[in-house]
Structures are given as structure tokens and as C-alpha cells.
Amino acid sequence: MPQKYVDVDTLKYMLYDVHNLEGLLNRERFQDHDKESLDMFLESVKEFADREMFPYFKEMDEQPAYHKDGKVFVHNQVKTMMHKGGELGLISAPFDYDDGGLQIPLMTQTAAYYILDAANNHLPGYAALTQGAAELIVHFADEKLKETYVSKMLSGIWGGTMCLTEPQAGSSLSDVITKAIPTEEGYYHISGQKIFISGGDNDFAENVVHMVLARIEGAPKGTKGISLFVVPKNRLKQDGTLEWNDVTTVADFQKLGQKGYCTTHLGFGDKEDCRGWLVGEPNKGLHYMFMMMNAARIAVGRGASAIASAAYYASLEYANERPQGRKLSSDGKKNPDEKQTLIINHPDVRRMLLQQKSIVEGTMSLTLLAANYYDRTATATSPEEKEKYHQLLEMIIPIVKTYPSEAGIQAVNAGLQTLGGYGFCEDYILQQYYRDIRIFSIYEGTTGIQSQDLLGRKVPMKNGKVLELLSGEILKTIQEASAFEELKTHAQVLGGKLQLTQKVLGHLLPHAMQGNYERYLADASVFMEFMSLILMGWMWLDLGTHATRSLQEGGDYSHEFYNSKIHTMKYFYTYELPKTTGLSEILLNTESLTIKKDTEPII
Amino acid sequence: MPQKYVDVDTLKYMLYDVHNLEGLLNRERFQDHDKESLDMFLESVKEFADREMFPYFKEMDEQPAYHKDGKVFVHNQVKTMMHKGGELGLISAPFDYDDGGLQIPLMTQTAAYYILDAANNHLPGYAALTQGAAELIVHFADEKLKETYVSKMLSGIWGGTMCLTEPQAGSSLSDVITKAIPTEEGYYHISGQKIFISGGDNDFAENVVHMVLARIEGAPKGTKGISLFVVPKNRLKQDGTLEWNDVTTVADFQKLGQKGYCTTHLGFGDKEDCRGWLVGEPNKGLHYMFMMMNAARIAVGRGASAIASAAYYASLEYANERPQGRKLSSDGKKNPDEKQTLIINHPDVRRMLLQQKSIVEGTMSLTLLAANYYDRTATATSPEEKEKYHQLLEMIIPIVKTYPSEAGIQAVNAGLQTLGGYGFCEDYILQQYYRDIRIFSIYEGTTGIQSQDLLGRKVPMKNGKVLELLSGEILKTIQEASAFEELKTHAQVLGGKLQLTQKVLGHLLPHAMQGNYERYLADASVFMEFMSLILMGWMWLDLGTHATRSLQEGGDYSHEFYNSKIHTMKYFYTYELPKTTGLSEILLNTESLTIKKDTEPII
């Protein structure tokens, strides 16, 4: 196994220097925290990850979670993740003090989980989903339900899941048919099937609390008739003991990657004795679920970025140790008498490493920016401020979920290629990262769905005012960068890309205005890639500006550290951002080739 | 398992209508063949693939080849592939009648293996490597060696391998250190280690014939001191029986994919009793090996394209069967009362399928074009003709190897994404194609190495005259297409891309002229992608021209068939070819960011 999976200096640099976490700590909610205490938290997380997670990464792939006799068996470290992780506050940290939490900012939480995901992405999901499920209860359920479930979940004694997807519906939640029939006792009888339920069962937790979307008898069709229920695997009896609640693990899914993170098919009410408790009001289930969705989407982007980080350091280590071939001399030949060079000295290998680094650190910055918007929304001191940061978060969230996932696949792919034939072998870890990361562009709404959200809902939001708001933020960075002679060109380039975005939207929006939404959204995935690169250009200009300023005015890190950020920014502007030129050409097309017509030839 | 893995109609259309195989059949070498007989051969191959290969595809992944007690154990179908495949002529087909072959064109051979690779890519390599090893013996070894080995190999009784890579050298063949010490008996004592040897051993073949690169004692350093040897696992004694030749299977490599196709680490001469027989002259080993390399590189491109084909049909089948979601109405909403639509009707899914189809069929055409050049070179009736097609083949070969491999990964990736969460599950086959295809951009010279070959050796060949020759061929297609009103725009676009290539090279070549080869080649991989897309634009314009002509003048296939080719051409020109605009911008950069300088920051 390689030595390093994340650069904690870079993570802290992003938190404090780039995204000004300290500026948040004077908010009332966070007033008990300072840089020192939060850094201690991060350090304890890193120690935990080093000791309890990273060493088991390969093993968890080789010994997948499995389903047998209606039970799911998982690796022992799942227990450690939940119990010791629970003690460490890994589940409870962002909750209110009143609910047993530490009120830490989502930025810190994101940095902490970045470390966990990079160390061993098969484990953090167990804790993160429990946290998400508990959050739904805390925010929307009544006191009784809170009392029953929350503390057990935050300590990691009980697990939690989100049950959305059904076999016949897939991503189309309006087709959810799991039934909820009210009873006079106050609870509902639940019956139905849910698939792709991560962490759906395991052999260590004495209970798993499922947050289930279901339709109350007689509810309207579509998304407006969906309610949210707490459906525990085992229900609490009056005497405080647990009895089985007719939740069955029907099967599990064996997968390409993340094999240690179980994915299950659950059946509710096969014996007609499955009880569910309504959370909040009827028919608002999807609304509640979506209130949690932004944090969930930040988490997906973060996880993908973190896996790409681990893959990057693994391939960097290899490139720094592996001698092969020779550098070209000025006659274009190689001299066999010369000693072999390390492969990191070959420009093509260096290009692949810089590609990885630019994706890893750029997406790390993007997910922390999203967490920053989240924290600012949650702790806003005025309605205007709240609205502003909520809108900014809404605008970027589909990109925060998607770009790290899609570009992360490319980054890990480049990492694997760096190892040549060894990259394809199970003795080396790159092939596992290659498999693990592949799920992220499917999780929590596929890239196709996120792209429809970006172009279909977010871009037109408030008649384009929210996009303007975001552009304003980007223009601020352009202005700051322009103050440095060495960044002027990059600032100009990014300004040009904003204008190009306007041109592209000027071409696309008329389709929507004419009611041709299908055509408007047909190339949404291409627009996603286009706009993601521009947002990454923004991230890198910002990183370059901070590094340039610190080089001139001094900072906590070495010159090498700052120079490497500036060098990677240059890489991104030279090798990645120009791809937007071709993508804009695609987006400006006047065809409708992907829209089915009656005369459409077979494909 | 899905039903279909290759479209034989499209394959035949490419062979006969697009690449005019019949035009080759009047050559003396091929005069016994006609379309009917070759089609019969292809049909028997398809039947064999349907019956003996495709049904075992998943099983071979789930039961990988493995190494135990110095032996390698493989799936039973390997025996079928070699023995029944041998009977069918799958190893011998391209050889001379005198050597036991059928003298079939490489084009037909390529189409046949395309079917095999698409059916089950874990199997054809055993036969193909045996064929390649036999070819080296036939072309360069003396009669005695030919008599000893060739007929057993062509019938599939004995296997064959190519032993190039060594642990300390990787792709850098100039660092090969396997030793060959001459003896008075005429053979050499061989000692050394070879890694990544595909088909290196198995439990069914009574012998495996290794073609080994080694250095005769006292030979010059570098690539000029490498000789080629036949080193059988078991050597033939005077009495006709076999005795062990001190070739050991030290270990195997367990891999991300192609698990049924064993990859071994071989040791030669551990007991100082390994005998090798020199093939041809000393120190010409690499030269001989490279004479076979073009066919080997066509084979890699073909294999990747074939896997992408199988993945395409698997995801197409899913998309045609899976209902999910609804089409958007003119108010941008979906009506939950409406029936669910099949996912193939969603533009984003259709886009992914068209991307796959454009890559699959475009690369199928490209590999058949390369085989056509190969056949024309081999059977040329004048030195000028021979030179012309040899040069054309040399020019395109790095792209033929690389683009199907790299774009094939993207195509399979889109195929997996089409299935959403199911794509990530082992119950569905996409995840296996995703793993299997990943090796192709590493096999037979990585993408980085092929890119250096393209820009470093091929583009400057004969002072650019060979590139001009290729441009001339492309211009012919542009001219033919321009005769059709509906293709004029596409023809013009491709013409513009040729000019853009000149501009890019005008920017890059001065680096080489100034002796700065490292800078000249630094972005070779980007140039590879750029030029690959232009070659694919050529393939698709050609396919579009043939289809348009057949629609007007009549042809053997349906209107739907031709229209689908034209539609896919339009897709390629709208969604893929424009990427060259961004890539050219990257190539025109004036930086040297990937070249290590003394002051380089850590990356």
C-alpha cells in the first residue's frame, strides 16, 4: 500500500486561507470553536483514519459484504467506524448541542469526511447515512420519535438509511408505490420493496432505522403524494426491548466497487406487520428529503474528490520511485549508456499527474466552497444573506455533485495509466480506486439528472438572477486576480469564458421560451461539462490568487507549496479550460439528433 | 446475458461496401477466395463464437485463471478455443498454403477476430498470440525450427507467446537483460525473467512456445543488441518425446479484467538448463518483433472496438426494455398520469447510445482500413504500391491501436451509465466490459508511447510526405462527399480540420527543428486525441458517403440501415469532432508546464 492518501496541509489551506472558515466562527452557532479546536478535531480524525480505516482498505474489497440467510455480513471495521467513530463525534458533530451534537461547521465536517473517504471509502457511508437519517428525524419528526431514535443513532449504536429507490421506478420518484396504511394506533402499515439501499443491514448494529418514502392510501399521484416514514428494522416495545418490525433483507447487490459498503434490497411488510411512523406532515416526504439533498450532494462530490486524491498520491508515489526509460537528448534519441530516469521526469507522466492534481485540489476547493455556502445559509444574520448563499448553493450544487464524480473517474484513470501494466494488476491499489469511484456519477441522481437540474431548474431560477449572482462572485475573483501582473492573462481568459456562457445560453434559452423543453435540455450533460470547467477555472484562479499573494506577502506554507498551486493553476488553464471552446461549439449546434422522431432510424 | 454482441451486417457492409474487400480478391494470393467463401468462413466463426465463447464470458470472469504449484489453470473453453478453433482455421487462416494456412486476407481475419473478441475477449488472445509466435518462426527462423514448431502451433496443439517485458525495464526494451550464451551444440543457454506474459502457461497445451527477446553475451547495449529466440516450455528430444526446458511459471498476475486470459511471470534457466534457438540473425530481434507489430497493433484496436461493440448492444438492449420516467411536455413538466416511457426515448440516453455507436462503428471501420492497407502492402503488384500502402499503414497505426482503446473506455463507460445503478452491479455485464477494456490502452505500447510514435516518428517521416499522402486520401473522401448536397457541410468541416492540423504542426514542429524534442513531444498524447478525432471524422464522412449513395442508387441493406449510418455520422460531426477545436487550443499553447525544470515545485 502507498503511504499517503490526502494532503492535510492543502485541506487546511483551503479551509482557512482560501475559504476563510475563521470568518464563520464568530457566528453564534460556532462561537465555541476556534481554529485550534477544529484542527484538533481534524487531527483526531486523521489519526482514526490512519489507524482504523486506511489499513483495511484493500481487505474490505477482497472480502465484500455479503447476504446470507436474510442477514448481511460486513467487515469488522464497520463496527469500529460506527462505535469508535460515533465516540469521536463523526456522526453527531454537525448537530445542535441540544440534540447531542458539537455544532461544528459543515466545512469542518466536509474536511473530516474528506479524510475518511480518502482513507477508505467503503466505511464512511455507514456513518454518513446514519447522520442523514438522524437529521431528517431531528428536523421534521415529533419529539417522541426524536427521543426514541436520535441518541442511539448519533452514538453509532443504531444505523440509519435512506430508502427512496424502488425496482419499477429507478430514479423516477414520482413512481414510488410503497404503501402506507394508517391505523388507529397512530402508526402506519408499510408494504413495499426498496432497492439500492446502502448500509441497509449489517451484523453489528442492534437496529437499523430506515427513512422510507411511501404513499399513504389515497394520496395524489406523482411526487405530491409521497410521505416520509421512520421504519426501524426492530421496533421498540413498551418494556424497552426490541422486536422485529417485519423488515426483510431480500438480497444484496454485489458490485464493481465499494464492495465493503453493502447495498441491499429491502422488503417491508411481507408478513403484514411492518410499522412506520409518519415524519412531519403527509405528502411532504419528498420535500423533506430534498431539504437534505444539498448536503448529500456535497457529500458525493467530496467522496469522489477524496478517492481521486488517494489515487493521485498512490500514482505520484509510484512515479517518484519507478525508473524507466531515458530523457530525450537534443538529437531526439536516447542514450542507452545513461542511467534510467524516474518516470515522473517524462512529460507525459507529469501531464497525467498534473491532470490528477488539478482535478483533486480543484474539486476539493469546490466542495468546501459549497459547504461554506451551506454554513453561511444556516447561520445567516439577515434574510438577505440567507437568500444569497442559499441561491448560490442551489446554483452550484449539481456541479458540486457531478464534476468531482466525472472528472474523478478521469483522474483515477490517469493514475492507473501512470502505473502501466501494474496499474491493471490487483497487487496495486489503483484498480480498486478505478472501480470504487465509478458509482459516484450514479449516486444521488445520475449525471444526466444533475445536468437537467442545472440547465432546467437552476440556470432559469429567478429569471436568471441567480446565475447573475454567481457570475458576480466569479467577477470578484477575476478582479482580485487582475491586481497581480502574473495573473492578468488568466483573469482575462476566465472573463472570456463567462461571456461564452452567455453566448451558449443565448442559443439554448429560446428553445425553452418556445416551449421546446426537450430540445432545451437535450444537451444538458454537455452544458454540465462546459460549466463545470468554468467553475473549476474560477476555483483555480482563486487558488492562484491566494498563492501569489502569500508568496508576496508571506504565509504559513513554503514557497514550494505556493508555487505548486500556481503551477497547477497554469496546468488547468493550459490543458483543461480550453476544452470549453470545443464544448461551446457542440452546444451551439442547430441539430436535434438525440430527440426521437417518428422517422428515427434504429440506433 | 444480453442477446447481441456484434452486428454482422455492419461488419460485412464495412468489409465489402466501404473498404472494398472484393477489390483485393483478384490478387494472386487471394485468388481462391470469393465473397461467398469468405462469408461462409465468417458465418462459421460467428456460430463458433455464439456456441463456444459468448455463453462462457461471465463465467470466465468469475473463475479467473490462476497459478498453483508452478502451473497455470485456465477455463476449459481455452482448450476449445485452441483445438476446435485450430480446426476451424482460426490460428492458421492468414498463413501461406505451404505453411498450412488458408491465405485469407487480414481484413477477413480482422472481421473474424472482431466477432471472437466481441463474444468473449478472454479467449481469442490464446489463439492470436500462438499465431503471432508462429508467424515469427515462419518468417524469420530456419527450416528446422519451422518444421519443429509451426504445424503443432497452427493446429492449436501447442500454444505460443511473446516474451518482451522484464521487471526492471517495463516498456523500455533497450533495458532487456535476459541473457543468451551460445553453446557448441547450436542452441543458446537462456536465463532471465519475463513479466506480463499473456497466455504464458496453461493446463491443456502439451507445450508452449515462447518467442523471447534476449541479449547474446557481448552484444551492444540498447535496442541494437537484442536477439530473438524460440524457447519452448518443453523441448523435443531426438526420440520425439518432450522434456522440460527449464521454463518456470514463477507467478501470475491477478487483474482488474480479462481474468480468464492468464498473465504470467516466467523464469528462464533457473536450473541453468534452458535452451533457446536463435531466430534469424543475432541482434535483429527487435527488428523482427517490430515487423509483426503493425498486425499486433491492429489486433489491439480491433479488440477494444469489439468490446465496445458488445457493451453497446448490451446497453442498447437495456435501454429498449427499461421503462423509467416520462417525456417532458411543452410546459417543461411531466405528467404522472402518463405511462412511463422507455429510457431510450430520453435524449440524454440516446446521446450516450449514439456516442457508443459512433465510436464502435467508426473504430471498426478504422481497424478494417488498417487491415486493408496491410493486405495491399502484402500483395502489392508494384514497388510503388507497396511503398504507398506501407507508408499509409505506418502513419495511421498508432491511432489504430490507441483511439479504439481510449474511446472504447469512454464508450463502455457511457454504456454502464445507461444502466444507472444496475450498471454498477455484477448481475449486469457492463461492469465486466468496463474492467476488461481498461487494459487496451496499456497493451502493446501505452497510449503515451503510441503518441510519441505518432508525433515523433510518423508525422516527420519522409519530411512530412507520408502525412501528405494520408491527407491526400482524406481529401479524396472529402471530394466524393462533396458530390452530395446533404454532405457538403460535413465535407467542408473535415477540410477545415485538415487545415487546423497544419496550423497545429506549424506550431509544434519548430520545437523539433530547434532540437527541443522533449518540448516537441510533451503534448503528444493531446495531439493523438486531436488527430484521432480527425481520422474518425474521415471514417464517418466515408461511411456517410457510401450510405447516401446507396440510398440514392440502391444497395443490399434497408433504408433504415443506411439512415442510421448517416444519423450516426451527423452525431459524430455534432458532438465529437468539435472537441478538436478545444484540443487545438491546448496544442497551440506556448508553455512548457510538463517539462521538469530545476526549480520545479513538487507536484
GROMACS .gro file of C-alpha atoms in nm, chain A residues 167-172 174-175 195-196 221-222 253-257 259 312 316 322 324-332 336-337 340 345 347-348 350-351 353-354 409 413 416-417 420-422 424-426 431 434-435 438-439 441-442 446-448 515 517-518 521-523 525 560 563-564 567 570-571 574-575 578 581-582 585-586 589 591 593-596 600-603, chain B residues 167-172 174-175 195-196 221-222 253-257 259 312 316 322 324-332 336-337 340 345 347-348 350-351 353-354 409 413 416-417 420-422 424-426 431 434-435 438-439 441-442 446-448 515 517-518 521-523 525 560 563-564 567 570-571 574-575 578 581-582 585-586 589 591 593-596 600-603:
model
  180
  167PRO     CA    1  -3.737  -0.162  -0.861
  168GLN     CA    2  -4.001  -0.039  -1.105
  169ALA     CA    3  -3.922   0.332  -1.064
  170GLY     CA    4  -3.545   0.378  -1.054
  171SER     CA    5  -3.464   0.749  -1.046
  172SER     CA    6  -3.827   0.840  -1.114
  174SER     CA    7  -4.295   1.003  -0.882
  175ASP     CA    8  -4.349   0.633  -0.945
  195ILE     CA    9  -3.356  -0.135  -0.381
  196PHE     CA   10  -3.002   0.004  -0.381
  221LYS     CA   11  -5.023   1.056  -0.788
  222GLY     CA   12  -4.674   1.173  -0.867
  253PHE     CA   13  -2.614  -0.630  -0.474
  254GLN     CA   14  -2.262  -0.744  -0.549
  255LYS     CA   15  -2.087  -0.459  -0.722
  256LEU     CA   16  -1.798  -0.336  -0.933
  257GLY     CA   17  -1.658  -0.142  -0.639
  259LYS     CA   18  -1.765  -0.387  -0.207
  312TYR     CA   19  -0.327   1.064  -0.706
  316LEU     CA   20   0.262   1.002  -0.754
  322ARG     CA   21   0.988   0.375  -1.069
  324GLN     CA   22   1.207   0.352  -1.666
  325GLY     CA   23   1.338   0.482  -1.997
  326ARG     CA   24   1.552   0.787  -2.054
  327LYS     CA   25   1.500   1.150  -2.128
  328LEU     CA   26   1.530   1.260  -2.490
  329SER     CA   27   1.850   1.434  -2.586
  330SER     CA   28   1.872   1.717  -2.837
  331ASP     CA   29   1.904   1.479  -3.132
  332GLY     CA   30   1.572   1.322  -3.036
  336PRO     CA   31   2.138   0.353  -2.351
  337ASP     CA   32   2.458   0.421  -2.153
  340GLN     CA   33   1.733   0.516  -1.638
  345ASN     CA   34   1.054   1.301  -1.532
  347PRO     CA   35   0.650   1.495  -1.962
  348ASP     CA   36   0.360   1.266  -2.047
  350ARG     CA   37   0.395   1.464  -1.546
  351ARG     CA   38   0.099   1.575  -1.754
  353LEU     CA   39  -0.006   1.374  -1.258
  354LEU     CA   40  -0.084   1.741  -1.305
  409ILE     CA   41  -1.309   0.892  -1.297
  413ASN     CA   42  -0.793   0.660  -1.494
  416LEU     CA   43  -0.391   0.385  -1.328
  417GLN     CA   44  -0.229   0.460  -1.664
  420GLY     CA   45   0.133   0.099  -1.693
  421GLY     CA   46   0.073  -0.277  -1.675
  422TYR     CA   47   0.096  -0.273  -1.297
  424PHE     CA   48  -0.415  -0.319  -1.421
  425CYS     CA   49  -0.297  -0.565  -1.155
  426GLU     CA   50  -0.469  -0.640  -0.828
  431GLN     CA   51  -0.751  -0.067  -0.994
  434TYR     CA   52  -1.085   0.285  -1.051
  435ARG     CA   53  -1.372   0.055  -0.955
  438ARG     CA   54  -1.735   0.461  -1.074
  439ILE     CA   55  -2.050   0.474  -0.862
  441SER     CA   56  -2.169   0.966  -1.116
  442ILE     CA   57  -2.471   0.742  -1.044
  446THR     CA   58  -2.702   1.048  -1.212
  447THR     CA   59  -2.501   1.294  -1.414
  448GLY     CA   60  -2.790   1.308  -1.661
  515GLY     CA   61  -4.189   2.558  -2.503
  517TYR     CA   62  -3.806   2.187  -2.325
  518GLU     CA   63  -3.695   1.858  -2.466
  521LEU     CA   64  -3.240   2.007  -2.219
  522ALA     CA   65  -3.116   1.761  -2.481
  523ASP     CA   66  -2.753   1.868  -2.441
  525SER     CA   67  -2.490   1.693  -1.997
  560GLU     CA   68   0.727   2.528  -0.290
  563ASN     CA   69   0.443   2.758  -0.635
  564SER     CA   70   0.292   2.416  -0.682
  567HIS     CA   71   0.187   2.570  -1.140
  570LYS     CA   72  -0.135   2.714  -1.509
  571TYR     CA   73  -0.179   2.348  -1.600
  574THR     CA   74  -0.347   2.538  -2.043
  575TYR     CA   75  -0.481   2.183  -2.063
  578PRO     CA   76  -0.957   2.527  -2.331
  581THR     CA   77  -1.407   2.602  -2.667
  582GLY     CA   78  -1.495   2.271  -2.828
  585GLU     CA   79  -1.917   2.460  -3.037
  586ILE     CA   80  -2.114   2.144  -2.956
  589ASN     CA   81  -2.534   2.315  -3.269
  591GLU     CA   82  -2.949   1.993  -3.479
  593LEU     CA   83  -3.011   1.449  -3.323
  594THR     CA   84  -3.084   1.296  -2.986
  595ILE     CA   85  -3.456   1.366  -2.988
  596LYS     CA   86  -3.664   1.078  -3.110
  600GLU     CA   87  -3.594   0.794  -3.650
  601PRO     CA   88  -3.367   0.516  -3.777
  602ILE     CA   89  -3.280   0.235  -3.542
  603ILE     CA   90  -2.974   0.306  -3.340
  770PRO     CA   91   1.056  -0.640  -1.440
  771GLN     CA   92   1.331  -0.376  -1.437
  772ALA     CA   93   1.265  -0.245  -1.789
  773GLY     CA   94   0.889  -0.221  -1.843
  774SER     CA   95   0.821  -0.060  -2.178
  775SER     CA   96   1.188   0.032  -2.221
  777SER     CA   97   1.657  -0.122  -2.460
  778ASP     CA   98   1.698  -0.234  -2.100
  798ILE     CA   99   0.667  -1.045  -1.690
  799PHE     CA  100   0.318  -0.970  -1.821
  824LYS     CA  101   2.383  -0.209  -2.532
  825GLY     CA  102   2.040  -0.074  -2.609
  856PHE     CA  103  -0.089  -1.154  -1.223
  857GLN     CA  104  -0.445  -1.126  -1.095
  858LYS     CA  105  -0.604  -0.838  -1.276
  859LEU     CA  106  -0.883  -0.585  -1.297
  860GLY     CA  107  -1.022  -0.755  -1.607
  862LYS     CA  108  -0.936  -1.255  -1.580
  915TYR     CA  109  -2.307  -0.107  -2.685
  919LEU     CA  110  -2.898  -0.070  -2.619
  925ARG     CA  111  -3.640  -0.042  -1.934
  927GLN     CA  112  -3.846   0.489  -1.649
  928GLY     CA  113  -3.964   0.847  -1.622
  929ARG     CA  114  -4.167   1.042  -1.874
  930LYS     CA  115  -4.101   1.270  -2.164
  931LEU     CA  116  -4.117   1.644  -2.099
  932SER     CA  117  -4.427   1.820  -2.219
  933SER     CA  118  -4.432   2.172  -2.360
  934ASP     CA  119  -4.466   2.331  -2.016
  935GLY     CA  120  -4.144   2.161  -1.911
  939PRO     CA  121  -4.762   1.135  -1.365
  940ASP     CA  122  -5.084   1.002  -1.523
  943GLN     CA  123  -4.365   0.556  -1.821
  948ASN     CA  124  -3.660   0.789  -2.556
  950PRO     CA  125  -3.242   1.245  -2.525
  951ASP     CA  126  -2.955   1.206  -2.277
  953ARG     CA  127  -2.997   0.848  -2.679
  954ARG     CA  128  -2.690   1.073  -2.680
  956LEU     CA  129  -2.606   0.536  -2.719
  957LEU     CA  130  -2.512   0.741  -3.026
 1012ILE     CA  131  -1.320   0.308  -2.244
 1016ASN     CA  132  -1.839   0.399  -1.959
 1019LEU     CA  133  -2.254   0.142  -1.796
 1020GLN     CA  134  -2.406   0.483  -1.717
 1023GLY     CA  135  -2.780   0.360  -1.389
 1024GLY     CA  136  -2.733   0.174  -1.060
 1025TYR     CA  137  -2.765  -0.162  -1.233
 1027PHE     CA  138  -2.252  -0.090  -1.125
 1028CYS     CA  139  -2.386  -0.434  -1.027
 1029GLU     CA  140  -2.223  -0.766  -1.103
 1034GLN     CA  141  -1.918  -0.371  -1.534
 1037TYR     CA  142  -1.569  -0.175  -1.817
 1038ARG     CA  143  -1.294  -0.374  -1.648
 1041ARG     CA  144  -0.915  -0.098  -1.949
 1042ILE     CA  145  -0.604  -0.294  -2.049
 1044SER     CA  146  -0.462   0.147  -2.371
 1045ILE     CA  147  -0.170  -0.027  -2.197
 1049THR     CA  148   0.076   0.250  -2.389
 1050THR     CA  149  -0.111   0.550  -2.521
 1051GLY     CA  150   0.183   0.766  -2.418
 1118GLY     CA  151   1.645   2.029  -3.124
 1120TYR     CA  152   1.243   1.717  -2.881
 1121GLU     CA  153   1.123   1.700  -2.526
 1124LEU     CA  154   0.670   1.562  -2.781
 1125ALA     CA  155   0.544   1.692  -2.446
 1126ASP     CA  156   0.183   1.715  -2.569
 1128SER     CA  157  -0.095   1.249  -2.618
 1163GLU     CA  158  -3.319   0.215  -4.201
 1166ASN     CA  159  -3.018   0.618  -4.245
 1167SER     CA  160  -2.878   0.501  -3.916
 1170HIS     CA  161  -2.757   0.975  -3.844
 1173LYS     CA  162  -2.422   1.357  -3.801
 1174TYR     CA  163  -2.390   1.272  -3.433
 1177THR     CA  164  -2.205   1.747  -3.400
 1178TYR     CA  165  -2.084   1.600  -3.070
 1181PRO     CA  166  -1.590   1.977  -3.245
 1184THR     CA  167  -1.130   2.293  -3.154
 1185GLY     CA  168  -1.051   2.287  -2.783
 1188GLU     CA  169  -0.618   2.543  -2.848
 1189ILE     CA  170  -0.433   2.323  -2.598
 1192ASN     CA  171  -0.001   2.663  -2.600
 1194GLU     CA  172   0.406   2.692  -2.211
 1196LEU     CA  173   0.445   2.307  -1.793
 1197THR     CA  174   0.505   1.934  -1.805
 1198ILE     CA  175   0.879   1.954  -1.860
 1199LYS     CA  176   1.078   1.927  -1.544
 1203GLU     CA  177   1.009   2.284  -1.050
 1204PRO     CA  178   0.778   2.279  -0.750
 1205ILE     CA  179   0.675   1.944  -0.612
 1206ILE     CA  180   0.367   1.809  -0.774
   0.00000   0.00000   0.00000
